[in-house]
Coordinates of C-alpha atoms in Angstrom, one line a residue:
X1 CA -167.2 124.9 41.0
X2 CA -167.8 121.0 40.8
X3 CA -167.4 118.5 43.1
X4 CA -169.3 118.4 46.2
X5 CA -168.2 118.5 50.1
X6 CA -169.2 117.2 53.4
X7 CA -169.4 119.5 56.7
X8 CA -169.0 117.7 60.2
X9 CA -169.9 119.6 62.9
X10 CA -169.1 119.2 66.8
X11 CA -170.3 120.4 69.6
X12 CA -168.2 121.0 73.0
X13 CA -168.4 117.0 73.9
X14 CA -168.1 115.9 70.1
X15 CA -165.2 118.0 69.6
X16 CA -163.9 117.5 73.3
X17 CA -164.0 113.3 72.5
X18 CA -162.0 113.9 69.2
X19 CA -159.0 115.7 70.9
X20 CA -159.4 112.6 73.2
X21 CA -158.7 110.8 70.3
X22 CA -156.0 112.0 68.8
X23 CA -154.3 112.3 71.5
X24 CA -154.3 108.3 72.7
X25 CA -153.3 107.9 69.3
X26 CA -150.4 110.5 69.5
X27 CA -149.4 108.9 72.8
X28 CA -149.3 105.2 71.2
X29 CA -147.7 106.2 68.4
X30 CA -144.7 107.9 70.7
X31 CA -144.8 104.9 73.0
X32 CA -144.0 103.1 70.0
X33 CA -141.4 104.9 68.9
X34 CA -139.8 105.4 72.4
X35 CA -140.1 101.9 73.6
X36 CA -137.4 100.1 71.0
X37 CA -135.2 103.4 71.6
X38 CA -135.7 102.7 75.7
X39 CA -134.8 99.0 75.0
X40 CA -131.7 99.6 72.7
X41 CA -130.4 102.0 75.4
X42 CA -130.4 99.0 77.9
X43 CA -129.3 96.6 76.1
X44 CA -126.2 98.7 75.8
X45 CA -125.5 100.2 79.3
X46 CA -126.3 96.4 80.7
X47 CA -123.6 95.0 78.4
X48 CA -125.4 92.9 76.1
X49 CA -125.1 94.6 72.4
X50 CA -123.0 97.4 71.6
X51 CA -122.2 100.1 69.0
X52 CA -119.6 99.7 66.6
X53 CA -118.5 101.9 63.3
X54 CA -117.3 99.6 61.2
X55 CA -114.3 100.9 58.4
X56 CA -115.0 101.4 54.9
X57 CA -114.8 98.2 52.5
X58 CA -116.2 98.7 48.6
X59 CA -119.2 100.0 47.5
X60 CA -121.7 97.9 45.1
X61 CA -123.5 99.6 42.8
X62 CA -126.6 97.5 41.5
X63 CA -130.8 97.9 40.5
X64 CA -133.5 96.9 41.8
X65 CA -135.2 93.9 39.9
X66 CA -137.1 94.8 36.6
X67 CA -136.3 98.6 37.3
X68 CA -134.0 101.4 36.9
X69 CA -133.9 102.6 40.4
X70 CA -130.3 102.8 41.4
X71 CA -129.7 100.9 45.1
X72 CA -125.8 100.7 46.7
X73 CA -124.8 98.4 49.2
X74 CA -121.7 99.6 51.2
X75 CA -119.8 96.7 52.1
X76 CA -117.7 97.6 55.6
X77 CA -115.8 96.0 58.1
X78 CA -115.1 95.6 62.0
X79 CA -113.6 93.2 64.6
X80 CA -117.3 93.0 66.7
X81 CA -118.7 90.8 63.9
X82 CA -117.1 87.1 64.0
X83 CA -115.7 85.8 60.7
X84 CA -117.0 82.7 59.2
X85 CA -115.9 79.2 59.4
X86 CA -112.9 79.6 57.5
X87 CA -112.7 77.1 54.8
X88 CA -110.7 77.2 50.8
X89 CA -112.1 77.8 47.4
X90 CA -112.4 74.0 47.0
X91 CA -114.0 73.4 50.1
X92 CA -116.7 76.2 49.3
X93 CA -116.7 74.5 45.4
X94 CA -117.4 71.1 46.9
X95 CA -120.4 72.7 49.7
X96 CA -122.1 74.4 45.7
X97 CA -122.0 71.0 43.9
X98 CA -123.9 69.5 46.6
X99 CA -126.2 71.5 46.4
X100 CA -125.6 72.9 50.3
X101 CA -124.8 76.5 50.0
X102 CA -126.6 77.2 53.3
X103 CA -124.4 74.7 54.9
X104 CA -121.7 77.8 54.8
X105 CA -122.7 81.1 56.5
X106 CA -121.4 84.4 56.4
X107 CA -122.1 86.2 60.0
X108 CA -123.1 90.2 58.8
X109 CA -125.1 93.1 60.2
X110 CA -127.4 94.8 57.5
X111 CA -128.6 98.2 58.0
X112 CA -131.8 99.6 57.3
X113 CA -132.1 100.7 53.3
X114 CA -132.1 104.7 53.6
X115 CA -132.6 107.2 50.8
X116 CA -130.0 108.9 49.0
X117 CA -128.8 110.9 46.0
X118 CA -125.9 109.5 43.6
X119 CA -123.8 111.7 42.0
X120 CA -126.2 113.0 39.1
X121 CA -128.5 113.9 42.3
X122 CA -130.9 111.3 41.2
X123 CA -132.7 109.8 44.5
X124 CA -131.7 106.3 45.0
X125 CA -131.3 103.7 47.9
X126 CA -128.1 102.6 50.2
X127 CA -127.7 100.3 53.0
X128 CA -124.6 99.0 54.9
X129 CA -123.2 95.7 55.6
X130 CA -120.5 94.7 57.7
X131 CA -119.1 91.8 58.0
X132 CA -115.3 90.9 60.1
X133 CA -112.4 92.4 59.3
X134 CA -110.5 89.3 58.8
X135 CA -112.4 87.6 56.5
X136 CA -113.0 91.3 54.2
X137 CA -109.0 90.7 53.9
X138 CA -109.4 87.1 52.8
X139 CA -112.1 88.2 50.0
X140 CA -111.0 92.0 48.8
X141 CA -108.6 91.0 46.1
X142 CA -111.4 89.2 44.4
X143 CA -111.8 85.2 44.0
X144 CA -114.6 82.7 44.3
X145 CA -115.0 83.7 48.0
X146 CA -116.2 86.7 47.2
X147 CA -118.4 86.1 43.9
X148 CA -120.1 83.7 46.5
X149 CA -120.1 86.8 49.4
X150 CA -122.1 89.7 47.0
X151 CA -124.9 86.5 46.2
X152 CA -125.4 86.6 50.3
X153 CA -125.3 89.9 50.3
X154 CA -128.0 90.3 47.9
X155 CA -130.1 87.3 49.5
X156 CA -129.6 89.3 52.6
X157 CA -131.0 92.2 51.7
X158 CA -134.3 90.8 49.8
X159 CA -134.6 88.1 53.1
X160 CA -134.8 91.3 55.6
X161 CA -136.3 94.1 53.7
X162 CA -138.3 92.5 50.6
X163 CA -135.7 94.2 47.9
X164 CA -134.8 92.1 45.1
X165 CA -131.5 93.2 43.5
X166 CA -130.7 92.5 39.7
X167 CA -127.4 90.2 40.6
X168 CA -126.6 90.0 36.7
X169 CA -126.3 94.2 36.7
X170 CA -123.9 95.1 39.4
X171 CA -120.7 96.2 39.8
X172 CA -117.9 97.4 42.4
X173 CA -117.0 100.8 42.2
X174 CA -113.2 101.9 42.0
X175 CA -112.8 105.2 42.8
X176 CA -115.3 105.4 46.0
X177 CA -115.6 103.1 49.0
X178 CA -118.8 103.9 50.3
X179 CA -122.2 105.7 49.2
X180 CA -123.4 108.4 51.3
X181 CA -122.0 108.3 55.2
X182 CA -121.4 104.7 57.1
X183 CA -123.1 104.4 60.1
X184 CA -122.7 102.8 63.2
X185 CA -124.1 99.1 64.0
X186 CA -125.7 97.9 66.7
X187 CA -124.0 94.1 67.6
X188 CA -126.7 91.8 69.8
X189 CA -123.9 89.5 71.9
X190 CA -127.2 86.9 71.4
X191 CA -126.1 86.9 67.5
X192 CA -121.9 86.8 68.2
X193 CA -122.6 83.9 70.9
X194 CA -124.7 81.8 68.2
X195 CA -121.8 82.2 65.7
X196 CA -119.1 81.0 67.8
X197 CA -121.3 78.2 68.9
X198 CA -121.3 77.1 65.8
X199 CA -117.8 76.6 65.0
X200 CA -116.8 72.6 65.0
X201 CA -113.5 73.5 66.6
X202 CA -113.5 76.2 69.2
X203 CA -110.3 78.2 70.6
X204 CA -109.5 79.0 73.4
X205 CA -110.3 82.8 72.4
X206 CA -113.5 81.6 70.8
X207 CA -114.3 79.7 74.8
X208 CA -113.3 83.2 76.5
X209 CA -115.2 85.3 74.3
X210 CA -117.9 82.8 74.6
X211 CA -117.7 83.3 79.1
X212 CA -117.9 86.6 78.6
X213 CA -121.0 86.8 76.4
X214 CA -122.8 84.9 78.8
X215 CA -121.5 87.5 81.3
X216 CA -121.8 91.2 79.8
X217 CA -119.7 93.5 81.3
X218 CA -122.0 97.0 82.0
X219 CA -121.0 99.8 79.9
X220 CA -119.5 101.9 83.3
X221 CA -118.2 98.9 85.0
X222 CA -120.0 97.3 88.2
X223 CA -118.7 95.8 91.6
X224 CA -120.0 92.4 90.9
X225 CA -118.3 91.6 87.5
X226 CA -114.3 93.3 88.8
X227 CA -113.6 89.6 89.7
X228 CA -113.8 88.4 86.6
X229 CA -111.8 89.0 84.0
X230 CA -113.4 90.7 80.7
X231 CA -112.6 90.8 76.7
X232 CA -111.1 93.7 77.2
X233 CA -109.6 94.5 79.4
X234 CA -109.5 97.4 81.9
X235 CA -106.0 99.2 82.1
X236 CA -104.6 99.3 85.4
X237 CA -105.6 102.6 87.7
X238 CA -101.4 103.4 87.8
X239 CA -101.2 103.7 83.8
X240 CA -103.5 106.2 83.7
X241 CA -102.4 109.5 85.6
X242 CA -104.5 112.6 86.0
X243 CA -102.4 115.4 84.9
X244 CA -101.4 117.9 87.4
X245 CA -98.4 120.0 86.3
X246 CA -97.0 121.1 82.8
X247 CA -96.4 118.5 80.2
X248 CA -95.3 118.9 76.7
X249 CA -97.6 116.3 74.5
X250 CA -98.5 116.4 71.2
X251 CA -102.3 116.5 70.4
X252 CA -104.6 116.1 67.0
X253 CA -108.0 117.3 67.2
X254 CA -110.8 114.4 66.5
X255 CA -113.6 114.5 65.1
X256 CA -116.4 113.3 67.5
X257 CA -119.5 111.4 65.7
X258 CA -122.8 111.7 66.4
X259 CA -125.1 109.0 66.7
X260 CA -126.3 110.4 63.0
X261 CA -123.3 110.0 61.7
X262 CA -122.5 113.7 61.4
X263 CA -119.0 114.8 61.8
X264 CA -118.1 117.6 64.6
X265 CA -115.2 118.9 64.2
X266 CA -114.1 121.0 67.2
X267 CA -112.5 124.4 67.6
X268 CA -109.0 124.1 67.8
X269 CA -108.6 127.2 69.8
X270 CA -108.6 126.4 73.5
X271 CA -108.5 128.6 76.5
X272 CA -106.7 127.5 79.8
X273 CA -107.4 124.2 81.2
X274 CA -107.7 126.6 84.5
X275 CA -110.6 128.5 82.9
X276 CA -112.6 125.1 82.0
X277 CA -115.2 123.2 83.5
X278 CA -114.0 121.0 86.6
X279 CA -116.3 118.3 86.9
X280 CA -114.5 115.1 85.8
X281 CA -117.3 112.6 83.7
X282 CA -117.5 109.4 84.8
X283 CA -115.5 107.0 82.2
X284 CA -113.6 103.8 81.5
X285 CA -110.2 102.6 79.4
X286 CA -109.9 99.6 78.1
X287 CA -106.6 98.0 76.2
X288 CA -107.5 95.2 73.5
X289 CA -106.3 92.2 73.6
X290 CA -106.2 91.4 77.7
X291 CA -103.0 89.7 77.1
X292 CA -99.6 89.9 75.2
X293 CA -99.4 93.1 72.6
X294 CA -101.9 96.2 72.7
X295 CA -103.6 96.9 69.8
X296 CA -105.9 99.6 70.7
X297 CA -107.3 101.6 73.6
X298 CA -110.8 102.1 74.0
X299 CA -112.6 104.5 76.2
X300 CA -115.8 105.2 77.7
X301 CA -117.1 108.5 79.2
X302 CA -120.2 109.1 80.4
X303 CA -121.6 112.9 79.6
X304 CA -125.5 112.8 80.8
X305 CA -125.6 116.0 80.2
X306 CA -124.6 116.6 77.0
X307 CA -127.5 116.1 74.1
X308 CA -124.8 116.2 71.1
X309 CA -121.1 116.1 69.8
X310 CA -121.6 119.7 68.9
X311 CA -121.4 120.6 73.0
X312 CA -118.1 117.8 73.0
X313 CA -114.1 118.6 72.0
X314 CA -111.8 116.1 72.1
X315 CA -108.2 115.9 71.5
X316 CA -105.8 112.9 71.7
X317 CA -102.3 113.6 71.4
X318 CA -99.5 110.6 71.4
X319 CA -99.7 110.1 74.9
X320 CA -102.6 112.3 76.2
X321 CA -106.2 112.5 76.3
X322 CA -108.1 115.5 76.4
X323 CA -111.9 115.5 76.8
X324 CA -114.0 118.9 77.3
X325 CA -117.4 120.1 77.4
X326 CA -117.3 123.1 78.7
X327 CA -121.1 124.4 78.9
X328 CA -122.1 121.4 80.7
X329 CA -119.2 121.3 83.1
X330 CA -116.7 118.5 82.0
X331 CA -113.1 118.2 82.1
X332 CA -111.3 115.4 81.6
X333 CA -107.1 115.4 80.7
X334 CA -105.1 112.3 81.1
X335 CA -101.8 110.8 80.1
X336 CA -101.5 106.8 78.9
X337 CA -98.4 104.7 79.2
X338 CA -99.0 103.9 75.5
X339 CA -98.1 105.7 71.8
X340 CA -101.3 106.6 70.4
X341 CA -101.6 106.4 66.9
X342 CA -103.0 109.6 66.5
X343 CA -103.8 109.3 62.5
X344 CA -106.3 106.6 63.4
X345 CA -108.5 108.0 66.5
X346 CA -112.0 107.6 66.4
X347 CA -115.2 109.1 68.3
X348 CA -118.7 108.6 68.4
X349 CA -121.1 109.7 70.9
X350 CA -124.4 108.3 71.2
X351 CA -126.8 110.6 71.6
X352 CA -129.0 107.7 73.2
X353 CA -127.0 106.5 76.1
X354 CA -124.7 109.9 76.3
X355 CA -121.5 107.7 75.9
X356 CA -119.1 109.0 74.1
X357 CA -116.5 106.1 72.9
X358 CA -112.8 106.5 71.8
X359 CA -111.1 104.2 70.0
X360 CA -106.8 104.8 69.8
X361 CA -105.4 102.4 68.3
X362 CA -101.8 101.8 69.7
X363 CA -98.5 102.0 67.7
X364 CA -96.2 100.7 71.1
X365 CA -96.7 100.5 74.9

């Protein structure tokens, strides 16, 4: 046998001091890890970032500079991310001849690059960007606009993770929207407010969204912030009715989301509302815009007791709302004064701050 090897031995205080050791270091390592996770979790419940699952987009399928190693960027979309200054093809021509491309920014949230497999279950990388709905529409059927988005994509991702993508080998695949799973974003209202500070000519949205950035509205609602009025508003007490007696409703079964991004998808098989759980979660609704037209309900409940979407069932019907989780004792079953566009429900509970949030959009009041 060759090679040679080296013995260390301890006595009871040598080996008592080395425990000692790797245990402070165990402990600072899970401080470390706890400590953004405590932070994120109150940054949301006070109001000032949230969680958003943004909708799928296109999926870019490129390399990484001077290799072969595959790496997808899944372009999505969503309302909490403010569009850009919106300007035309010639305006954006006229900011590249001078030489000013920085001059025009594109506001985006980029995920943290995560490993993969493609189809030929090679490992490769992905990471998701969002960017706002609106301006997705302006760029999707193709155009300077967007030739000028996938270089700021790319810039994006080598200025915040050190991965340089080949831009001259890339392409847009047809067939599949996204690589992987999308998950959800976490939106600082620090990064929204500097956005709309930066627009030249402000609405009068872009002044009220502004008011109530510098004025977050806590996830479960507070006394001190009911005078004012918020983004979204909070449906009146008398639209929402607890339901007491029989009422024929429709109802789809939704998914709920973990904060992993895995899908749940409930039992459809129910027992009587009389046999469930009776304790009724805290929780919230919300109708967005404040003024003039609904376009979606969201909701808020607040399950403390629930570690994941496996323990959760939830089904929204047209008009109805039906939250359960029956081991840990919650029941919840409403009715809305609104049609619920049941096709479009979605549900993601975050395994962090135990909210589970509902967005319905709403087909007519």
């Amino acid at each position: 046998m060759s090679g040679s090897s080296k013995s260390i031995l301890l006595d009871g205080n040598g080996l008592e001091k080395t425990l000692k050791i790797v245990k402070n270091e165990a402990e600072e390592q899970l401080e470390n890890f706890l400590a953004p996770v405590a932070e994120l979790a109150d940054d949301i419940s006070s109001g000032r970032s949230k969680i958003v699952k943004p909708a799928p987009g296109f999926c870019i399928k490129t390399f990484k500079k001077g290799s072969n190693e595959k790496f997808f960027i899944n372009l999505c979309q969503t309302d909490s991310i403010p569009a850009p200054r919106d300007i035309t093809e010639d305006e954006l021509i006229r900011i590249l001849n001078d030489g000013e491309p920085s001059s025009y920014r594109i506001p985006m949230s980029i995920t943290v690059p995560r490993q993969t497999q493609d189809k030929s279950n090679q490992s490769c990388q992905v990471c998701d960007i969002a960017i706002n709905a609106n301006f997705y529409a302006k760029i999707e059927s193709g155009g300077l606009l967007r030739e000028f988005l996938i270089t700021v994509l790319f810039d994006g991702v080598e200025n915040k993770y050190d991965i340089a993508l080949d831009e001259s080998n890339f392409r847009i695949l047809k067939n599949k929207k996204f690589m992987d799973r999308l998950i959800p974003h976490n939106i600082q209202n620090r990064d929204v407010k500097q956005v709309i500070e930066s627009y030249a000519n402000q609405s009068a949205e872009d002044r009220a969204l502004l008011r109530e950035l510098d004025n977050p509205r806590p996830l479960m609602g507070s006394q001190a912030n009911q005078g004012r009025k918020p983004l979204i508003e909070e449906i009146d007490a008398g639209t929402v009715k607890t339901v007491k007696n029989e009422r024929n409703s429709s109802r789809t079964v939704v998914p709920v989301t973990t904060s992993e991004g895995t899908p749940y998808v409930p039992d459809p098989t129910k027992v009587a509302i009389a046999q469930a759980a009776t304790k009724k979660p805290e929780s919230k609704l919300f109708r967005e815009p404040p003024a003039g037209k609904a376009k979606r309900l969201i909701g808020e409940f607040h399950l403390p007791e629930c570690v994941s979407s496996s323990e959760i069932t939830l089904d929204v019907g047209e008009d109805r709302i039906l939250l359960e989780a029956r081991k840990k004792g919650y029941l919840l079953d409403v009715f809305v004064d609104y049609r619920i566009d049941e096709s479009k429900v979605e549900a993601h509970f975050d395994s962090t701050t135990k909210i589970l949030q509902v967005t319905m959009p709403v087909l007519a009041a």
